[in-house]
Tab-separated table of C-alpha atoms in Angstrom:
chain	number	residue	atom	x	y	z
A	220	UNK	CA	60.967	37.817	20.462
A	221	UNK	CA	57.443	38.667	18.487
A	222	UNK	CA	57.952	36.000	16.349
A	223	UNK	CA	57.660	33.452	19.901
A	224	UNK	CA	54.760	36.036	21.170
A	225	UNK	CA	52.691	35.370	17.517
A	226	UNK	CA	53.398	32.010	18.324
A	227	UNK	CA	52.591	31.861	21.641
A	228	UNK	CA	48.662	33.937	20.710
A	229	UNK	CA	48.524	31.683	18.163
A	230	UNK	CA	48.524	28.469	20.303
A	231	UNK	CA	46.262	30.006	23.040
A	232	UNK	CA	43.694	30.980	20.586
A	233	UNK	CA	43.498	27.475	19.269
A	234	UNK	CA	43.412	26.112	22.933
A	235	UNK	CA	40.423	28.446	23.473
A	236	UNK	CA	38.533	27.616	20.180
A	237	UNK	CA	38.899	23.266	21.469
A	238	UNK	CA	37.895	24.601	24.871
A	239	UNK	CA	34.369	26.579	23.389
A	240	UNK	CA	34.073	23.290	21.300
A	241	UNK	CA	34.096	21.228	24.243
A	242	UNK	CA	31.562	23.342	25.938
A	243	UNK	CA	29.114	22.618	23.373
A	244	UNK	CA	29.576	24.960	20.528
A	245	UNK	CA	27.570	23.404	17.629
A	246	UNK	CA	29.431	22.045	15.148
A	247	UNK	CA	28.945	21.402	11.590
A	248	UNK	CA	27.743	18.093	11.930
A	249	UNK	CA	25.815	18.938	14.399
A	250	UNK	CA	23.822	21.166	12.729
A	251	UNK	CA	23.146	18.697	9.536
A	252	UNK	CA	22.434	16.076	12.512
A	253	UNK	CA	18.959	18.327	14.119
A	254	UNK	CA	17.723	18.470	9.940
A	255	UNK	CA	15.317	15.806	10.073
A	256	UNK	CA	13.094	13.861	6.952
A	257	UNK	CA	9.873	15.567	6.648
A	258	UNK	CA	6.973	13.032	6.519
A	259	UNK	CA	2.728	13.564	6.049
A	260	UNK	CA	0.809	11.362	8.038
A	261	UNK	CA	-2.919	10.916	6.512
A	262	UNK	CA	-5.342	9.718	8.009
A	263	UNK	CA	-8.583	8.064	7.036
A	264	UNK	CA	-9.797	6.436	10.326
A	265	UNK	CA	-9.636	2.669	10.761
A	266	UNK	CA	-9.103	0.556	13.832
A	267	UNK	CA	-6.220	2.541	14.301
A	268	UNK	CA	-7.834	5.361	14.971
A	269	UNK	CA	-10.333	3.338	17.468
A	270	UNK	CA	-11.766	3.450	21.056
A	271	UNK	CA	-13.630	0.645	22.915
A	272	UNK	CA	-15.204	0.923	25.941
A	273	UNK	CA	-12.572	-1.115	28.136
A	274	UNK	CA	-9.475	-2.515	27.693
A	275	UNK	CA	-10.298	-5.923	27.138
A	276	UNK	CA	-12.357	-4.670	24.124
A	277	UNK	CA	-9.485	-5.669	21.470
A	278	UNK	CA	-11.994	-7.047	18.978
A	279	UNK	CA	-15.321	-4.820	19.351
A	280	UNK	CA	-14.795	-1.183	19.532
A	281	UNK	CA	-15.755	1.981	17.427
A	282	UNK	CA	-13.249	2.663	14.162
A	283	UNK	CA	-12.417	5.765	13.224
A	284	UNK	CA	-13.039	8.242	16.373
A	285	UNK	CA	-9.380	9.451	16.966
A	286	UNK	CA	-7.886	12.614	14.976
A	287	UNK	CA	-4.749	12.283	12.929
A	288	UNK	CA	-3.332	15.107	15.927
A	289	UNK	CA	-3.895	13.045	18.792
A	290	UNK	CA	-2.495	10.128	16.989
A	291	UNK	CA	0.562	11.796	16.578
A	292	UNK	CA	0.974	13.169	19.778
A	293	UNK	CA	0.019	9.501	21.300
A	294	UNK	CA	4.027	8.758	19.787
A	295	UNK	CA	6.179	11.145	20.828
A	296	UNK	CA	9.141	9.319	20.119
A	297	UNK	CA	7.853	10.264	15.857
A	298	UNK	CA	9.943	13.327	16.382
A	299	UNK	CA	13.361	11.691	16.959
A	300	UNK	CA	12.588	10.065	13.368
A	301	UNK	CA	10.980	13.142	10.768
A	302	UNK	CA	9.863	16.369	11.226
A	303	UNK	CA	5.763	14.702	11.076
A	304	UNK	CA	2.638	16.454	10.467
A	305	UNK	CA	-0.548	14.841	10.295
A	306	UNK	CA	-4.054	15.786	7.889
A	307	UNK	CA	-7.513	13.711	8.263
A	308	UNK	CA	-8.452	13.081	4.841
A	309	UNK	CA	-11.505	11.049	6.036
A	310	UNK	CA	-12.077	9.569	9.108
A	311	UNK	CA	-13.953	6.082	8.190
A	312	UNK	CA	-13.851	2.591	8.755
A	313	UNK	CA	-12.271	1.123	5.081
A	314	UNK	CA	-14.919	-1.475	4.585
A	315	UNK	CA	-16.590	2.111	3.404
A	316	UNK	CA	-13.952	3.466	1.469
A	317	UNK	CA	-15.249	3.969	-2.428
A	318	UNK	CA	-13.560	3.878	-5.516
A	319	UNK	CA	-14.588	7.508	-5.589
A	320	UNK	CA	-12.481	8.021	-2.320
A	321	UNK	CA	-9.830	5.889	-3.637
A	322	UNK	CA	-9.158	8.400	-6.438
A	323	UNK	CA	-9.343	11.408	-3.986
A	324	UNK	CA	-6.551	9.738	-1.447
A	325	UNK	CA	-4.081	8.920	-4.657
A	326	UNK	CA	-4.343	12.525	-5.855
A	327	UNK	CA	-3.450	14.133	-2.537
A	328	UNK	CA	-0.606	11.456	-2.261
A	329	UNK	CA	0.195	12.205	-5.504
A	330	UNK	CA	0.271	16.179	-4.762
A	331	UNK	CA	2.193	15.982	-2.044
A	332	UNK	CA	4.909	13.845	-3.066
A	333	UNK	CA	5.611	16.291	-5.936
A	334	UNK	CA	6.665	18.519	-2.798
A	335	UNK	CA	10.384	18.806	-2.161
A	336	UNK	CA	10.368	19.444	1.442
A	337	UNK	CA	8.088	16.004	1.744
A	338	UNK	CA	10.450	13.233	2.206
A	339	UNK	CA	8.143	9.999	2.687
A	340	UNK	CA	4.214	9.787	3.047
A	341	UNK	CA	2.082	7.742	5.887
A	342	UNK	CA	-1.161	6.608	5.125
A	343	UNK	CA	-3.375	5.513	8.464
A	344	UNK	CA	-5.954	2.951	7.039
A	345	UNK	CA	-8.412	0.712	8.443
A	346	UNK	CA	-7.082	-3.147	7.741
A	347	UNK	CA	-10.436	-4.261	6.008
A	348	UNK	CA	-9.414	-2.932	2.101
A	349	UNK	CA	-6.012	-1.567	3.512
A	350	UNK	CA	-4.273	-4.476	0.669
A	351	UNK	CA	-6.603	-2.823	-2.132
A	352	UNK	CA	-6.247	0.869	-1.014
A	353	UNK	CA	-1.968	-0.177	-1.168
A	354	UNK	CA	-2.472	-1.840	-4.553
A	355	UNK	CA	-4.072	1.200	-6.117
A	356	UNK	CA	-1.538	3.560	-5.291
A	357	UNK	CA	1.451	1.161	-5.707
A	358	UNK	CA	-0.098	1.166	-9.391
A	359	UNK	CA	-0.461	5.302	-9.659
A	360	UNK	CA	1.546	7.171	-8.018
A	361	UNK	CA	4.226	8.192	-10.191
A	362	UNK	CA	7.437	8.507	-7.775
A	363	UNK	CA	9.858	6.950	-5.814
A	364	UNK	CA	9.205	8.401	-2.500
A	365	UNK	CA	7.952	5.977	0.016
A	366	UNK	CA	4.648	5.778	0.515
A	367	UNK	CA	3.720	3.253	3.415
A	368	UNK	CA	0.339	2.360	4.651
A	369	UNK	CA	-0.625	1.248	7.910
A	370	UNK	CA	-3.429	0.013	9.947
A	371	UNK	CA	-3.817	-1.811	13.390
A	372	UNK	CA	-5.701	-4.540	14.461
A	373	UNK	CA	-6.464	-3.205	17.931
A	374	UNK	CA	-8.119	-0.238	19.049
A	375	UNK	CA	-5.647	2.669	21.500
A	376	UNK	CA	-7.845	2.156	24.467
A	377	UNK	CA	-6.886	-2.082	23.916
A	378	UNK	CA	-4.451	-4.010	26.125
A	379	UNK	CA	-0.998	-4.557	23.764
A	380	UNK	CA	-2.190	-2.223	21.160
A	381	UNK	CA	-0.564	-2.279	17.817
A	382	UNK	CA	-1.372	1.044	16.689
A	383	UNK	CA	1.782	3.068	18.519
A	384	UNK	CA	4.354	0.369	17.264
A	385	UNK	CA	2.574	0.522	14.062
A	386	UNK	CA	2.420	3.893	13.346
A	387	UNK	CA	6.101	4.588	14.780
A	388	UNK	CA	7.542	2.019	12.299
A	389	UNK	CA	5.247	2.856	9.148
A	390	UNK	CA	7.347	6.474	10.086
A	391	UNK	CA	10.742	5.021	10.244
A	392	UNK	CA	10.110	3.608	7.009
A	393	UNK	CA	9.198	6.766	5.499
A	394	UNK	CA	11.642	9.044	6.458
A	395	UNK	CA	14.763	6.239	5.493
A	396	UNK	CA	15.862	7.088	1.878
A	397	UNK	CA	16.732	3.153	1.575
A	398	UNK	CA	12.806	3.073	1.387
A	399	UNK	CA	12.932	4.637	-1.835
A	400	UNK	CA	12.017	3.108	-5.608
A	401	UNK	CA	10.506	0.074	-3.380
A	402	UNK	CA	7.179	0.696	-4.394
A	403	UNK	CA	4.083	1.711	-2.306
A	404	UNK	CA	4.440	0.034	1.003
A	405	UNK	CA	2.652	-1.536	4.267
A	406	UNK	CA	4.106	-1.456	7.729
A	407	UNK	CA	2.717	-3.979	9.994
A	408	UNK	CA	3.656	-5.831	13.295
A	409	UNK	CA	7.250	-5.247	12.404
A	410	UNK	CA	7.164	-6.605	8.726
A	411	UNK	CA	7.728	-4.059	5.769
A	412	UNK	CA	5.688	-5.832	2.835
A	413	UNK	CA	4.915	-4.432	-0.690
A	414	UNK	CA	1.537	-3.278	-1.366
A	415	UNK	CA	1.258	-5.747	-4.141
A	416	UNK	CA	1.612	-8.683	-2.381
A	417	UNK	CA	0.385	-7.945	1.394
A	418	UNK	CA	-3.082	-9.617	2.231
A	419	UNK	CA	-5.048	-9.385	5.424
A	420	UNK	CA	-4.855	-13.337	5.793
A	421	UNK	CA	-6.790	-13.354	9.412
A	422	UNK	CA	-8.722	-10.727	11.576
A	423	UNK	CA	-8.152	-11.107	15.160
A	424	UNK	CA	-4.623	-11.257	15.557
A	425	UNK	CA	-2.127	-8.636	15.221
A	426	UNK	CA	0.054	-10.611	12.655
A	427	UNK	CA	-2.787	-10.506	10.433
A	428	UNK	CA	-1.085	-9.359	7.415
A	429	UNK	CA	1.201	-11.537	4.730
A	430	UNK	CA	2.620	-12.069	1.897
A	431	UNK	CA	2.611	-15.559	-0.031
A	432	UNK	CA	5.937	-14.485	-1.431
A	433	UNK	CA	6.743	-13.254	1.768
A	434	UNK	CA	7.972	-9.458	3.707
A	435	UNK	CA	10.645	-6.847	1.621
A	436	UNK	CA	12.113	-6.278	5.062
A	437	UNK	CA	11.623	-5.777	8.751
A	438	UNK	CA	11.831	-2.365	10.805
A	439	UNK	CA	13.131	-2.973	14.187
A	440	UNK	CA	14.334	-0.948	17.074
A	441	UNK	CA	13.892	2.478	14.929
A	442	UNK	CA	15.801	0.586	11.789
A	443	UNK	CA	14.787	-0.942	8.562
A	444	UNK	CA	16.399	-4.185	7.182
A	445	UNK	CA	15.868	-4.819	3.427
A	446	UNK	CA	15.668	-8.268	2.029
A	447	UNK	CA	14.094	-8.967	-0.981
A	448	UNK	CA	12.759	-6.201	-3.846
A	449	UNK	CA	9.504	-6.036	-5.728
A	450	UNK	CA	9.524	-7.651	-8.990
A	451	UNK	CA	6.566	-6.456	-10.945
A	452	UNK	CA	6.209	-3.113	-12.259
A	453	UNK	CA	5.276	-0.020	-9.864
A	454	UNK	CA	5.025	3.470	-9.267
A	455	UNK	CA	7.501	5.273	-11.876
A	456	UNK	CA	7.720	2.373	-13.977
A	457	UNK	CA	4.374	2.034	-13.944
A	458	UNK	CA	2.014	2.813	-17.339
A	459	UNK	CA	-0.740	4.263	-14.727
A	460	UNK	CA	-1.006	8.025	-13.425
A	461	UNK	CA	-2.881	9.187	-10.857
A	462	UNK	CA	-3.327	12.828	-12.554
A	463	UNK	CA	-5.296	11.005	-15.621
A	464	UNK	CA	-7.612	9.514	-13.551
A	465	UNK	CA	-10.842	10.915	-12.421
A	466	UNK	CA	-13.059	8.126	-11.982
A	467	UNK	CA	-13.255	3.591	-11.915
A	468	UNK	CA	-14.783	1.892	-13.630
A	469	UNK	CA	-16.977	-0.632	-11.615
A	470	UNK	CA	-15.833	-4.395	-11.688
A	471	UNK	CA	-17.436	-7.341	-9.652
A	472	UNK	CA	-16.254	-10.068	-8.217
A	473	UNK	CA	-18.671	-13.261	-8.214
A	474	UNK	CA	-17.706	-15.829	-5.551
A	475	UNK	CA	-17.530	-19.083	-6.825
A	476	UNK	CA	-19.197	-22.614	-4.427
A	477	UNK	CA	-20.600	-25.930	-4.409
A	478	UNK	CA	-23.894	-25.260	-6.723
A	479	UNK	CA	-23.338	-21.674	-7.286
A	480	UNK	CA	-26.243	-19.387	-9.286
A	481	UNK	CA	-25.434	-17.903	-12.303
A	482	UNK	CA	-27.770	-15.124	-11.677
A	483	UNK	CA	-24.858	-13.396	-9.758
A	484	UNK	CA	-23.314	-12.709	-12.982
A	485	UNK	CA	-26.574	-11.245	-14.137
A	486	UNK	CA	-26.430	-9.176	-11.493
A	487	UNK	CA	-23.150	-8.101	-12.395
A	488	UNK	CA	-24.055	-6.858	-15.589
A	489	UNK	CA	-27.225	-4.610	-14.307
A	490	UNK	CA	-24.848	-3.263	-12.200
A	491	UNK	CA	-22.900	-1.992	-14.588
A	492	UNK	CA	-19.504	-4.031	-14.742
A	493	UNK	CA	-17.202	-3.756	-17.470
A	494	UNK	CA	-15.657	-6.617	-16.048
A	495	UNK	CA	-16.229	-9.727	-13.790
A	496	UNK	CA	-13.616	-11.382	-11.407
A	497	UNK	CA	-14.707	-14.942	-11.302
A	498	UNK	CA	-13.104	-15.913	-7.830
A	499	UNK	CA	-12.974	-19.964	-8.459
A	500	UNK	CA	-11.797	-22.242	-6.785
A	501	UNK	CA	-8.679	-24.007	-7.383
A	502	UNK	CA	-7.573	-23.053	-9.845
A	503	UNK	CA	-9.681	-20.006	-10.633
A	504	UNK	CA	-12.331	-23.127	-11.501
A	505	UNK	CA	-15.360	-22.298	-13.403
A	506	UNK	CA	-18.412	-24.753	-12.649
A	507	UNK	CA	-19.927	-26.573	-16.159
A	508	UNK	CA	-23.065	-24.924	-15.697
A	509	UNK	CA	-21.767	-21.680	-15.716
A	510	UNK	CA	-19.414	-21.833	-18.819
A	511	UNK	CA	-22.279	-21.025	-21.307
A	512	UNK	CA	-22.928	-17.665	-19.170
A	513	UNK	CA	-19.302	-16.388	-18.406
A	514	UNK	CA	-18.960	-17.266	-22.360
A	515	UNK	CA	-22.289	-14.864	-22.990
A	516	UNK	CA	-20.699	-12.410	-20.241
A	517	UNK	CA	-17.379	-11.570	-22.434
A	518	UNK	CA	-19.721	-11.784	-25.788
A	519	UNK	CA	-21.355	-8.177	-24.309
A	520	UNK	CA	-18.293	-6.784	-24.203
A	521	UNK	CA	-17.784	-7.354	-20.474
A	522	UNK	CA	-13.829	-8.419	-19.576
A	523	UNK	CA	-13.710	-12.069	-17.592
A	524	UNK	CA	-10.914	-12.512	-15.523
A	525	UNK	CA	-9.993	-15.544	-13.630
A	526	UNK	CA	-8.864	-14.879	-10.100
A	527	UNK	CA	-9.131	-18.153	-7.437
A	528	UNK	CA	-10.636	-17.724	-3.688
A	529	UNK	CA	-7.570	-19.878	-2.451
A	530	UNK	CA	-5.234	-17.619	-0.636
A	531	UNK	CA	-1.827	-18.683	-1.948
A	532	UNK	CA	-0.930	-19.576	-5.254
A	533	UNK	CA	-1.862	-18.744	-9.025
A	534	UNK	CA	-4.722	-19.228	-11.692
A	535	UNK	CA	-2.739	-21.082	-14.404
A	536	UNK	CA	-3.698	-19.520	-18.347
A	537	UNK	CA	-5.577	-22.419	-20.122
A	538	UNK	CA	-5.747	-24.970	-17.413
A	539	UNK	CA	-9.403	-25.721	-16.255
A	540	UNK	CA	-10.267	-23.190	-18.722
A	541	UNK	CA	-9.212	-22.819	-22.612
A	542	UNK	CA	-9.168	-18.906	-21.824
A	543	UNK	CA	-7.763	-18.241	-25.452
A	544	UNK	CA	-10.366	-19.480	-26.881
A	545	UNK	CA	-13.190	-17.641	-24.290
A	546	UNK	CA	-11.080	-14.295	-24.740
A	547	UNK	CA	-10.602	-14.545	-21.204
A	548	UNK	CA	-7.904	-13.319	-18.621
A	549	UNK	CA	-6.264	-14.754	-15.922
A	550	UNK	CA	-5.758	-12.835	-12.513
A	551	UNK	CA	-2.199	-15.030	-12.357
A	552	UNK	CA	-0.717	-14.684	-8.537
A	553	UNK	CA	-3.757	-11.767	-7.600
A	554	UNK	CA	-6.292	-12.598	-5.098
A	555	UNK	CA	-9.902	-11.463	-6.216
A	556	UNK	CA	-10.037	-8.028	-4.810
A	557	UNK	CA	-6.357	-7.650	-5.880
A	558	UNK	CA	-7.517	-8.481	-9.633
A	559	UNK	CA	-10.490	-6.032	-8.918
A	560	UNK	CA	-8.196	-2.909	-8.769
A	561	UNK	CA	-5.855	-3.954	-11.059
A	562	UNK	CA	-8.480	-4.395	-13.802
A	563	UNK	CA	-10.443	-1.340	-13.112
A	564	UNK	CA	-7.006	1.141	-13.178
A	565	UNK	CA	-6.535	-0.849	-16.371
A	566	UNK	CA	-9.906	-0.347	-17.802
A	567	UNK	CA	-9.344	3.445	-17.742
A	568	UNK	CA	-7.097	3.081	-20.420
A	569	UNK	CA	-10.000	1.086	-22.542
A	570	UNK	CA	-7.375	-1.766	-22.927
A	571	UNK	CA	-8.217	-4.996	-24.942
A	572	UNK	CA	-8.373	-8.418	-23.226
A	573	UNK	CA	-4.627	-9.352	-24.821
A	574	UNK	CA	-3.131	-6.138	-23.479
A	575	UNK	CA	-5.159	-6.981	-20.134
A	576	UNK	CA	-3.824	-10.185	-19.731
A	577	UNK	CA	0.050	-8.488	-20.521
A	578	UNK	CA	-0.898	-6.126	-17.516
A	579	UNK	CA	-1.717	-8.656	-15.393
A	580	UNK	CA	1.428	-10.757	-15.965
A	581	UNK	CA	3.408	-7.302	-15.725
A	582	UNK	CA	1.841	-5.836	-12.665
């Protein structure tokens, strides 16, 4: 008889522990379910954080007047995502942004993705240098966390703004841990590109950013879809740190044209260059008349590097040019302001023009 009564208690206890279940006792997974990514959104102003005076004004507004907080809070849905939290860096348009604020952003980047309890970082950006900005830090920050920048092409206060969209998928990418070892990363208009590759290829439309070897993945609907992977050296492969950098060097580009002057590579010297992007075109072409000068250019110690004002493409190594015999370099697949980065991150190493041109078939 107590052996049926144990059994019996035993029975309605479990009945009552299913029934408090079913009522809505948290469970296990449950409680792992509510612990959320954490991701840093900073901000540095840009059209995304613009206001125009109406609606219609989707092309002439004010950059840079909204705070990183009322950003956030303009997309509530962020919190179904990461556990977000936003700082304002600066709050500029990025034609303005410096190499001197370059090297400030990477180091905070850099500083907070040494943090455990960060997850993924967002950087808000104006579109105008956004590619450059992404370059740089895809070349010095030394981790695997994602880092994606975004920007929009429309002010808030626009009809069909990009910004929300924008800023809710640059998120999603951050906080997914399939986002990781991809390299520093731009979110825009649904496309997930690498920072490498991404160029601002028109500026009134809000698919203005591409890739001539075309997007890693998509994010749609709150998911990210993963294509393709980044083939040149980055982040924690790459030979560049953040932390050993304090300042750029300064390197020029000089645009080349139909009966260009030569004086804008004199000008490039007094400035101070230690190295000149020639942005030719074709194929990183270099006028007759200016041969003798680029030639006198790399004889004062000043690195040449042949980039091409084409958008798609590559500047072939001694075609056009005998660049072995110049000393020169070639800015291979690297649009001019591309090459401009690249060469002044490498220049803080003092590098040679051989081990140049090995950096800029490696990165």
């Amino acid at each position: 008889m107590n052996e049926r009564f144990f059994q019996l208690g035993t029975a309605l206890r479990a009945l009552a522990v299913v029934a408090w279940i079913g009522l809505g006792a948290p469970s296990v997974h449950a409680q792992v379910a509510v612990t959320k990514p954490q991701v840093v959104v900073l901000a540095t102003g840009g059209t995304i954080a613009g206001a125009g005076a109406a609606a219609t004004n989707s092309a002439s507004y004010q950059a840079a007047k909204v705070p990183v907080d009322k950003l956030i809070a303009g997309v509530p849905e962020l919190a179904d995502v990461a556990q977000v939290r936003g700082e304002q860096v600066f709050q500029i348009a990025s034609e303005s942004f410096t190499n001197e604020k370059l090297v400030q952003l990477g180091k905070r980047v850099s500083q907070l993705v040494r943090d455990p309890a960060v997850n993924g970082i967002v950087i808000t950006h104006g579109t105008d240098t956004l590619e450059e900005t992404a370059f740089f830090l895809n070349l010095v920050i030394r981790s695997d966390k994602p880092v994606v920048v975004v920007g929009s092409m429309r002010p808030g206060t626009a009809m069909s703004a990009d910004g929300m969209l924008n800023l809710y998928n640059a998120v999603v990418v951050a906080a997914d841990p399939a986002s990781r070892g991809k390299g520093v990363l731009v979110a825009m208009s649904d496309e997930i590109h690498s920072g490498r590759d991404v160029a601002k290829r028109i500026n009134i439309k809000t698919s203005a950013f591409g890739s001539q070897w075309g997007p890693l993945g998509m994010s749609v609907e709150g998911k990210t879809f993963w294509f393709r992977l980044p083939a040149k050296r980055h982040t924690v492969n790459s030979e560049f740190d953040i932390e050993s950098i304090e300042t750029l060097p300064e390197v020029a580009i000089v645009y080349g044209y139909g009966n260009m002057t030569t004086e804008l590579y004199d000008a490039a010297l007094r400035s101070g260059a230690k190295a000149v992007v020639n942005a030719g075109t074709g194929n990183g072409s270099v006028p007759n008349y200016a041969v003798e000068k680029l030639k006198s250019v790399r004889a004062q110690g000043v690195q040449v590097i042949r980039s091409s004002r084409v958008a798609d493409g590559f500047v072939i190594r001694n075609a056009e040019q005998p660049d072995d015999k110049y000393d020169w370099v070639v800015a291979h697949d690297l649009n001019p302001q591309k090459a401009k980065i690249l060469a002044a991150v490498a220049l803080t190493r003092g590098v040679s023009s051989q081990d140049l041109q090995r950096i800029f078939w490696e990165y």
